PDB file of C-alpha atoms and ligand atoms in Angstrom:
ATOM      1  CA  MET A  57      -2.408  29.397 -11.412  1.00 43.00           C
ATOM      2  CA  PRO A  58       1.171  26.964 -10.894  1.00 44.00           C
ATOM      3  CA  LEU A  59       1.453  23.948 -11.961  1.00 38.00           C
ATOM      4  CA  PRO A  60       1.495  20.773  -9.513  1.00 40.00           C
ATOM      5  CA  ARG A  61       4.751  19.338  -9.705  1.00 38.00           C
ATOM      6  CA  VAL A  62       5.167  16.462 -12.313  1.00 36.00           C
ATOM      7  CA  LYS A  63       7.634  13.885 -12.172  1.00 38.00           C
ATOM      8  CA  SER A  64       7.049  12.029 -16.233  1.00 38.00           C
ATOM      9  CA  TRP A  65       5.734  13.554 -19.502  1.00 35.00           C
ATOM     10  CA  MET A  66       2.466  12.717 -21.795  1.00 38.00           C
ATOM     11  CA  ARG A  67       3.361  12.541 -25.641  1.00 37.00           C
ATOM     12  CA  PHE A  68       0.239  10.861 -27.482  1.00 38.00           C
ATOM     13  CA  GLY A  69      -1.712  11.371 -30.663  1.00 34.00           C
ATOM     14  CA  ALA A  70      -2.160  10.302 -33.850  1.00 33.00           C
ATOM     15  CA  GLN A  71       1.774  10.724 -35.752  1.00 34.00           C
ATOM     16  CA  SER A  72       3.575   9.240 -32.832  1.00 38.00           C
ATOM     17  CA  ASN A  73       0.576   6.800 -31.370  1.00 40.00           C
ATOM     18  CA  LEU A  74       2.488   6.717 -28.309  1.00 45.00           C
ATOM     19  CA  ILE A  75       1.341   7.527 -24.302  1.00 46.00           C
ATOM     20  CA  HIS A  76       3.789   8.614 -22.085  1.00 46.00           C
ATOM     21  CA  VAL A  77       2.184   8.231 -18.944  1.00 45.00           C
ATOM     22  CA  PRO A  78       2.787  11.139 -16.169  1.00 46.00           C
ATOM     23  CA  VAL A  79       2.912   9.922 -12.904  1.00 45.00           C
ATOM     24  CA  ALA A  80       0.579  12.860 -12.041  1.00 47.00           C
ATOM     25  CA  ILE A  81      -0.920  14.731 -14.993  1.00 53.00           C
ATOM     26  CA  ARG A  82      -4.200  13.582 -13.634  1.00 53.00           C
ATOM     27  CA  PRO A  83      -3.888  17.528 -11.192  1.00 51.00           C
ATOM     28  CA  LEU A  84      -2.587  19.008 -14.018  1.00 50.00           C
ATOM     29  CA  GLN A  85      -5.704  17.316 -15.873  1.00 54.00           C
ATOM     30  CA  ARG A  86      -8.007  18.693 -13.225  1.00 55.00           C
ATOM     31  CA  SER A  87      -6.481  21.762 -12.537  1.00 53.00           C
ATOM     32  CA  HIS A  88      -5.320  23.021 -16.171  1.00 47.00           C
ATOM     33  CA  PRO A  89      -9.310  21.659 -17.630  1.00 53.00           C
ATOM     34  CA  GLY A  90      -8.266  23.664 -20.783  1.00 49.00           C
ATOM     35  CA  TRP A  91      -4.535  23.156 -21.797  1.00 46.00           C
ATOM     36  CA  ASN A  92      -3.950  20.930 -24.033  1.00 43.00           C
ATOM     37  CA  ILE A  93      -1.504  18.820 -21.611  1.00 42.00           C
ATOM     38  CA  ARG A  94      -0.135  16.676 -25.384  1.00 40.00           C
ATOM     39  CA  ALA A  95       2.188  19.754 -26.157  1.00 37.00           C
ATOM     40  CA  ILE A  96       3.626  20.059 -22.322  1.00 38.00           C
ATOM     41  CA  LYS A  97       6.335  18.546 -21.881  1.00 36.00           C
ATOM     42  CA  VAL A  98       7.508  18.607 -18.076  1.00 38.00           C
ATOM     43  CA  MET A  99      10.480  15.765 -17.811  1.00 37.00           C
ATOM     44  CA  SER A 100      11.139  12.876 -19.730  1.00 48.00           C
ATOM     45  CA  THR A 101      11.737   9.375 -17.632  1.00 80.00           C
ATOM     46  CA  SER A 102      12.110   6.438 -20.099  1.00 94.00           C
ATOM     47  CA  PRO A 103       9.373   3.812 -20.025  1.00 97.00           C
ATOM     48  CA  LEU A 104       9.956   0.270 -17.910  1.00 98.00           C
ATOM     49  CA  VAL A 105       6.124  -0.993 -18.954  1.00 98.00           C
ATOM     50  CA  SER A 106       5.210  -0.787 -22.550  1.00 98.00           C
ATOM     51  CA  VAL A 107       1.586  -2.053 -22.571  1.00 98.00           C
ATOM     52  CA  ILE A 108       0.370  -3.176 -26.208  1.00 98.00           C
ATOM     53  CA  MET A 109      -2.317  -4.214 -27.700  1.00 98.00           C
ATOM     54  CA  GLY A 110      -3.849  -5.102 -31.171  1.00 98.00           C
ATOM     55  CA  SER A 111      -6.670  -2.474 -31.815  1.00 98.00           C
ATOM     56  CA  LYS A 112      -7.879   0.897 -30.099  1.00 97.00           C
ATOM     57  CA  SER A 113     -11.022  -1.419 -29.116  1.00 98.00           C
ATOM     58  CA  ASP A 114      -8.699  -2.553 -26.603  1.00 98.00           C
ATOM     59  CA  TRP A 115      -8.242   0.741 -25.287  1.00 98.00           C
ATOM     60  CA  ASP A 116     -11.061  -0.024 -22.154  1.00 98.00           C
ATOM     61  CA  ILE A 117      -9.878  -3.282 -20.882  1.00 98.00           C
ATOM     62  CA  MET A 118      -5.747  -2.242 -21.222  1.00 98.00           C
ATOM     63  CA  ARG A 119      -5.825   1.873 -19.582  1.00 98.00           C
ATOM     64  CA  GLU A 120      -6.974  -0.703 -16.523  1.00 98.00           C
ATOM     65  CA  SER A 121      -2.836  -1.902 -16.909  1.00 98.00           C
ATOM     66  CA  ALA A 122      -1.841   1.809 -17.699  1.00 97.00           C
ATOM     67  CA  ARG A 123      -3.641   3.205 -14.585  1.00 98.00           C
ATOM     68  CA  MET A 124      -2.282   0.923 -12.179  1.00 98.00           C
ATOM     69  CA  LEU A 125       0.790   1.386 -13.620  1.00 98.00           C
ATOM     70  CA  THR A 126       0.276   5.410 -13.228  1.00 97.00           C
ATOM     71  CA  ASP A 127      -1.050   4.490  -9.281  1.00 97.00           C
ATOM     72  CA  LEU A 128       2.250   2.805  -8.628  1.00 98.00           C
ATOM     73  CA  ASP A 129       4.176   5.070  -9.919  1.00 97.00           C
ATOM     74  CA  ILE A 130       6.420   3.072 -13.544  1.00 97.00           C
ATOM     75  CA  PRO A 131       7.329   4.648 -16.415  1.00 97.00           C
ATOM     76  CA  HIS A 132       5.205   3.699 -19.223  1.00 97.00           C
ATOM     77  CA  GLU A 133       3.630   3.818 -22.312  1.00 97.00           C
ATOM     78  CA  SER A 134       1.008   2.454 -23.912  1.00 98.00           C
ATOM     79  CA  ARG A 135       0.163   1.807 -27.510  1.00 97.00           C
ATOM     80  CA  VAL A 136      -1.306   0.281 -30.358  1.00 98.00           C
ATOM     81  CA  VAL A 137       0.122  -2.877 -32.314  1.00 98.00           C
ATOM     82  CA  SER A 138      -1.517  -5.053 -33.994  1.00 97.00           C
ATOM     83  CA  ALA A 139       0.257  -8.322 -35.093  1.00 98.00           C
ATOM     84  CA  HIS A 140      -1.913  -8.663 -38.344  1.00 97.00           C
ATOM     85  CA  ARG A 141      -2.774  -5.372 -39.396  1.00 97.00           C
ATOM     86  CA  THR A 142       0.640  -4.031 -38.296  1.00 97.00           C
ATOM     87  CA  PRO A 143       3.048  -6.936 -38.049  1.00 98.00           C
ATOM     88  CA  ASP A 144       5.736  -5.022 -39.203  1.00 98.00           C
ATOM     89  CA  LEU A 145       4.992  -2.429 -36.900  1.00 97.00           C
ATOM     90  CA  MET A 146       5.660  -5.476 -34.245  1.00 98.00           C
ATOM     91  CA  ALA A 147       8.857  -6.502 -35.387  1.00 98.00           C
ATOM     92  CA  GLN A 148      10.255  -3.356 -35.499  1.00 98.00           C
ATOM     93  CA  PHE A 149       8.558  -3.065 -31.229  1.00 98.00           C
ATOM     94  CA  ALA A 150       9.872  -6.077 -30.533  1.00 98.00           C
ATOM     95  CA  ARG A 151      13.530  -5.957 -31.708  1.00 97.00           C
ATOM     96  CA  GLU A 152      13.773  -2.084 -30.239  1.00 97.00           C
ATOM     97  CA  ALA A 153      12.029  -2.586 -27.108  1.00 98.00           C
ATOM     98  CA  PRO A 154      15.048  -4.032 -24.987  1.00 98.00           C
ATOM     99  CA  GLY A 155      17.073  -0.937 -25.759  1.00 97.00           C
ATOM    100  CA  ARG A 156      14.443   1.720 -25.459  1.00 97.00           C
ATOM    101  CA  GLY A 157      14.475   0.656 -21.341  1.00 97.00           C
ATOM    102  CA  ILE A 158      11.870  -1.479 -21.657  1.00 98.00           C
ATOM    103  CA  GLN A 159      11.905  -4.257 -18.917  1.00 98.00           C
ATOM    104  CA  VAL A 160       8.669  -5.928 -18.694  1.00 98.00           C
ATOM    105  CA  ILE A 161       5.502  -5.785 -21.667  1.00 98.00           C
ATOM    106  CA  ILE A 162       1.940  -6.053 -21.422  1.00 98.00           C
ATOM    107  CA  ALA A 163       0.220  -7.122 -24.391  1.00 98.00           C
ATOM    108  CA  GLY A 164      -3.405  -7.790 -24.909  1.00 98.00           C
ATOM    109  CA  ALA A 165      -5.118  -8.683 -27.588  1.00 98.00           C
ATOM    110  CA  GLY A 166      -9.070 -10.763 -28.575  1.00 98.00           C
ATOM    111  CA  GLY A 167     -10.413 -12.554 -30.665  1.00 98.00           C
ATOM    112  CA  ALA A 168      -7.515 -14.990 -31.948  1.00 97.00           C
ATOM    113  CA  ALA A 169      -5.573 -13.058 -29.555  1.00 98.00           C
ATOM    114  CA  HIS A 170      -1.195 -13.783 -30.922  1.00 97.00           C
ATOM    115  CA  LEU A 171       0.444 -11.100 -30.832  1.00 98.00           C
ATOM    116  CA  PRO A 172       1.508 -11.983 -27.362  1.00 98.00           C
ATOM    117  CA  GLY A 173       2.534 -14.997 -28.176  1.00 98.00           C
ATOM    118  CA  MET A 174       4.336 -13.513 -31.826  1.00 98.00           C
ATOM    119  CA  VAL A 175       6.094 -10.685 -29.461  1.00 98.00           C
ATOM    120  CA  ALA A 176       7.526 -12.782 -26.996  1.00 98.00           C
ATOM    121  CA  ALA A 177       8.827 -15.102 -29.985  1.00 98.00           C
ATOM    122  CA  GLN A 178      11.005 -11.692 -31.044  1.00 98.00           C
ATOM    123  CA  THR A 179      11.963 -10.657 -27.583  1.00 98.00           C
ATOM    124  CA  LEU A 180      13.710 -12.176 -24.436  1.00 98.00           C
ATOM    125  CA  LEU A 181      11.898  -9.503 -21.752  1.00 98.00           C
ATOM    126  CA  PRO A 182       9.119 -10.879 -20.320  1.00 98.00           C
ATOM    127  CA  VAL A 183       5.536 -10.479 -22.114  1.00 98.00           C
ATOM    128  CA  LEU A 184       2.848 -10.553 -19.963  1.00 99.00           C
ATOM    129  CA  GLY A 185      -0.267 -11.951 -21.879  1.00 98.00           C
ATOM    130  CA  VAL A 186      -3.825  -9.802 -21.487  1.00 98.00           C
ATOM    131  CA  PRO A 187      -6.707 -11.971 -23.074  1.00 98.00           C
ATOM    132  CA  VAL A 188      -9.789  -9.018 -24.341  1.00 98.00           C
ATOM    133  CA  LEU A 189     -13.342 -10.270 -24.517  1.00 97.00           C
ATOM    134  CA  SER A 190     -14.503 -10.714 -27.306  1.00 96.00           C
ATOM    135  CA  LYS A 191     -17.580 -12.407 -29.466  1.00 95.00           C
ATOM    136  CA  LEU A 192     -16.889 -15.293 -27.517  1.00 97.00           C
ATOM    137  CA  SER A 193     -16.687 -13.995 -24.446  1.00 96.00           C
ATOM    138  CA  GLY A 194     -12.790 -13.916 -24.115  1.00 98.00           C
ATOM    139  CA  LEU A 195     -12.691 -17.733 -24.257  1.00 98.00           C
ATOM    140  CA  ASP A 196     -10.834 -17.326 -27.495  1.00 98.00           C
ATOM    141  CA  SER A 197      -8.321 -14.731 -26.511  1.00 98.00           C
ATOM    142  CA  LEU A 198      -7.575 -16.537 -23.738  1.00 98.00           C
ATOM    143  CA  LEU A 199      -6.782 -20.095 -25.252  1.00 98.00           C
ATOM    144  CA  SER A 200      -5.022 -18.369 -28.133  1.00 98.00           C
ATOM    145  CA  ILE A 201      -2.745 -16.416 -25.119  1.00 98.00           C
ATOM    146  CA  VAL A 202      -2.145 -19.295 -22.708  1.00 98.00           C
ATOM    147  CA  GLN A 203      -2.200 -22.297 -25.389  1.00 98.00           C
ATOM    148  CA  MET A 204       1.376 -21.365 -26.199  1.00 98.00           C
ATOM    149  CA  PRO A 205       3.568 -24.492 -27.606  1.00 98.00           C
ATOM    150  CA  ALA A 206       6.329 -24.817 -25.269  1.00 98.00           C
ATOM    151  CA  GLY A 207       9.545 -22.350 -26.350  1.00 98.00           C
ATOM    152  CA  ILE A 208       8.172 -19.560 -25.962  1.00 98.00           C
ATOM    153  CA  PRO A 209       6.463 -18.342 -22.767  1.00 98.00           C
ATOM    154  CA  VAL A 210       3.224 -15.344 -22.328  1.00 98.00           C
ATOM    155  CA  GLY A 211       3.100 -14.975 -18.597  1.00 98.00           C
ATOM    156  CA  THR A 212      -1.067 -14.781 -19.487  1.00 98.00           C
ATOM    157  CA  LEU A 213      -3.476 -13.177 -17.386  1.00 98.00           C
ATOM    158  CA  ALA A 214      -7.396 -13.630 -16.586  1.00 98.00           C
ATOM    159  CA  VAL A 215      -9.639 -12.192 -18.989  1.00 98.00           C
ATOM    160  CA  GLY A 216     -10.664  -8.988 -19.172  1.00 98.00           C
ATOM    161  CA  ALA A 217     -10.332  -5.895 -16.939  1.00 98.00           C
ATOM    162  CA  ALA A 218      -8.726  -8.162 -13.949  1.00 98.00           C
ATOM    163  CA  GLY A 219      -6.277  -9.534 -16.430  1.00 98.00           C
ATOM    164  CA  ALA A 220      -5.295  -6.129 -16.759  1.00 98.00           C
ATOM    165  CA  LYS A 221      -4.946  -4.601 -13.500  1.00 98.00           C
ATOM    166  CA  ASN A 222      -3.162  -8.164 -12.249  1.00 98.00           C
ATOM    167  CA  ALA A 223      -0.968  -7.854 -15.495  1.00 98.00           C
ATOM    168  CA  ALA A 224       0.469  -4.272 -14.610  1.00 98.00           C
ATOM    169  CA  LEU A 225       0.802  -5.951 -10.921  1.00 98.00           C
ATOM    170  CA  LEU A 226       3.270  -8.110 -11.703  1.00 98.00           C
ATOM    171  CA  ALA A 227       4.948  -6.612 -14.073  1.00 98.00           C
ATOM    172  CA  ALA A 228       5.395  -3.766 -10.452  1.00 98.00           C
ATOM    173  CA  ALA A 229       6.455  -7.469  -8.782  1.00 98.00           C
ATOM    174  CA  ILE A 230       8.867  -8.024 -11.665  1.00 98.00           C
ATOM    175  CA  LEU A 231      10.771  -4.562 -11.257  1.00 98.00           C
ATOM    176  CA  ALA A 232      10.299  -5.089  -7.637  1.00 98.00           C
ATOM    177  CA  LEU A 233      13.376  -7.434  -6.955  1.00 98.00           C
ATOM    178  CA  ASN A 234      15.327  -4.564  -8.047  1.00 97.00           C
ATOM    179  CA  ASP A 235      13.663  -1.546  -6.984  1.00 98.00           C
ATOM    180  CA  ALA A 236      13.304  -1.480  -2.828  1.00 98.00           C
ATOM    181  CA  ALA A 237      11.506   1.531  -3.408  1.00 98.00           C
ATOM    182  CA  LEU A 238       8.890  -0.068  -5.532  1.00 98.00           C
ATOM    183  CA  ARG A 239       8.243  -3.131  -3.332  1.00 98.00           C
ATOM    184  CA  GLY A 240       7.717  -0.476  -0.966  1.00 98.00           C
ATOM    185  CA  ARG A 241       4.907   0.962  -3.071  1.00 98.00           C
ATOM    186  CA  LEU A 242       3.349  -2.522  -3.507  1.00 98.00           C
ATOM    187  CA  GLU A 243       3.145  -3.550  -0.385  1.00 98.00           C
ATOM    188  CA  ASP A 244       1.371  -0.358   0.539  1.00 98.00           C
ATOM    189  CA  TYR A 245      -0.749  -1.398  -2.085  1.00 98.00           C
ATOM    190  CA  ARG A 246      -1.352  -4.987  -0.619  1.00 98.00           C
ATOM    191  CA  GLN A 247      -2.127  -3.801   2.947  1.00 98.00           C
ATOM    192  CA  LYS A 248      -4.877  -0.988   2.278  1.00 97.00           C
ATOM    193  CA  GLN A 249      -6.151  -4.212   0.186  1.00 97.00           C
ATOM    194  CA  THR A 250      -6.925  -5.400   3.488  1.00 98.00           C
ATOM    195  CA  ASP A 251      -7.490  -3.309   5.191  1.00 98.00           C
ATOM    196  CA  ASP A 252     -10.445  -2.131   2.978  1.00 97.00           C
ATOM    197  CA  ALA A 253     -11.024  -5.622   3.562  1.00 98.00           C
ATOM    198  CA  LEU A 254     -11.193  -6.169   7.015  1.00 98.00           C
ATOM    199  CA  ASN A 255     -13.105  -2.986   7.493  1.00 97.00           C
ATOM    200  CA  SER A 256     -15.490  -4.102   5.066  1.00 97.00           C
ATOM    201  CA  LYS A 257     -19.188  -3.454   5.862  1.00 96.00           C
ATOM    202  CA  LEU A 258     -22.373  -5.141   4.586  1.00 96.00           C
ATOM    203  CA  GLU A 259     -25.658  -3.245   4.546  1.00 95.00           C
ATOM    204  CA  ALA A 260     -28.499  -4.754   6.641  1.00 96.00           C
ATOM    205  CA  GLU A 261     -30.448  -7.734   4.922  1.00 92.00           C
TER     206      GLU A 261
HETATM  207  C1  RP5 B  71      -8.036  -7.907 -32.278  1.00 76.17           C
HETATM  208  O1  RP5 B  71      -8.605  -8.268 -32.641  1.00 76.17           O
HETATM  209  C2  RP5 B  71      -7.413  -6.779 -31.048  1.00 76.17           C
HETATM  210  O2  RP5 B  71      -6.879  -7.214 -30.290  1.00 76.17           O
HETATM  211  C3  RP5 B  71      -8.990  -6.652 -30.481  1.00 76.17           C
HETATM  212  O3  RP5 B  71      -9.959  -7.530 -29.800  1.00 76.17           O
HETATM  213  C4  RP5 B  71      -9.655  -7.557 -31.731  1.00 76.17           C
HETATM  214  C5  RP5 B  71     -11.076  -6.588 -32.803  1.00 76.17           C
HETATM  215  O4  RP5 B  71     -10.468  -5.961 -33.206  1.00 76.17           O
HETATM  216  P1  RP5 B  71     -11.294  -5.049 -33.991  1.00 76.17           P
HETATM  217  O5  RP5 B  71     -12.168  -4.751 -34.939  1.00 76.17           O
HETATM  218  O6  RP5 B  71     -12.350  -3.843 -32.803  1.00 76.17           O
HETATM  219  O7  RP5 B  71      -9.724  -3.527 -34.424  1.00 76.17           O
HETATM  220  O8  RP5 B  71      -7.113  -7.637 -32.462  1.00 76.17           O
END
């Protein structure tokens, strides 16, 4: 079976703890279910958005960011970077992100969620914080991220999946300032949302 056209590539696993999410990997997964897609390198695209999270347990929510970025055809990476478990990695990540071409960082964390603020303190890149649901229903995460003292901003989104999805949309809006094609894709996304709402059919009472 011929390979579908793939615009980006995927590399992830224990060693790099890094996921380059390809734009068209889903058809590839469907048509080649037995393949080890970790080993497939089709074409390299540097990520523009980095989706980081404090723990693997945040991925259920943070994958909404990654999915939205994939849908909008935005090269991105997703990885675990913990402020309290891997503080050196966090500092290195924040320092090196601009040089790697990253333009926006989305940081999800739960509980005493200091990751977004600590990363924002070490870079001039825009940092969008996503409060992950916690034992206190995400209220602790929300307050930890949104209540940054003056001087180091973190753009804070809603708690949970809606926030993760909106973080990607906000990152897209930032990138679209200098990318007319992406702006067009965002307009299409909004239009579809409008059409879906207008075409809503309610079931009988
Ligand atoms: C935070 O602690 C993470 O962002 C996560 O939301 C929370 C709990 O982490 P785990 O104990 O599930 O790894 O750093």
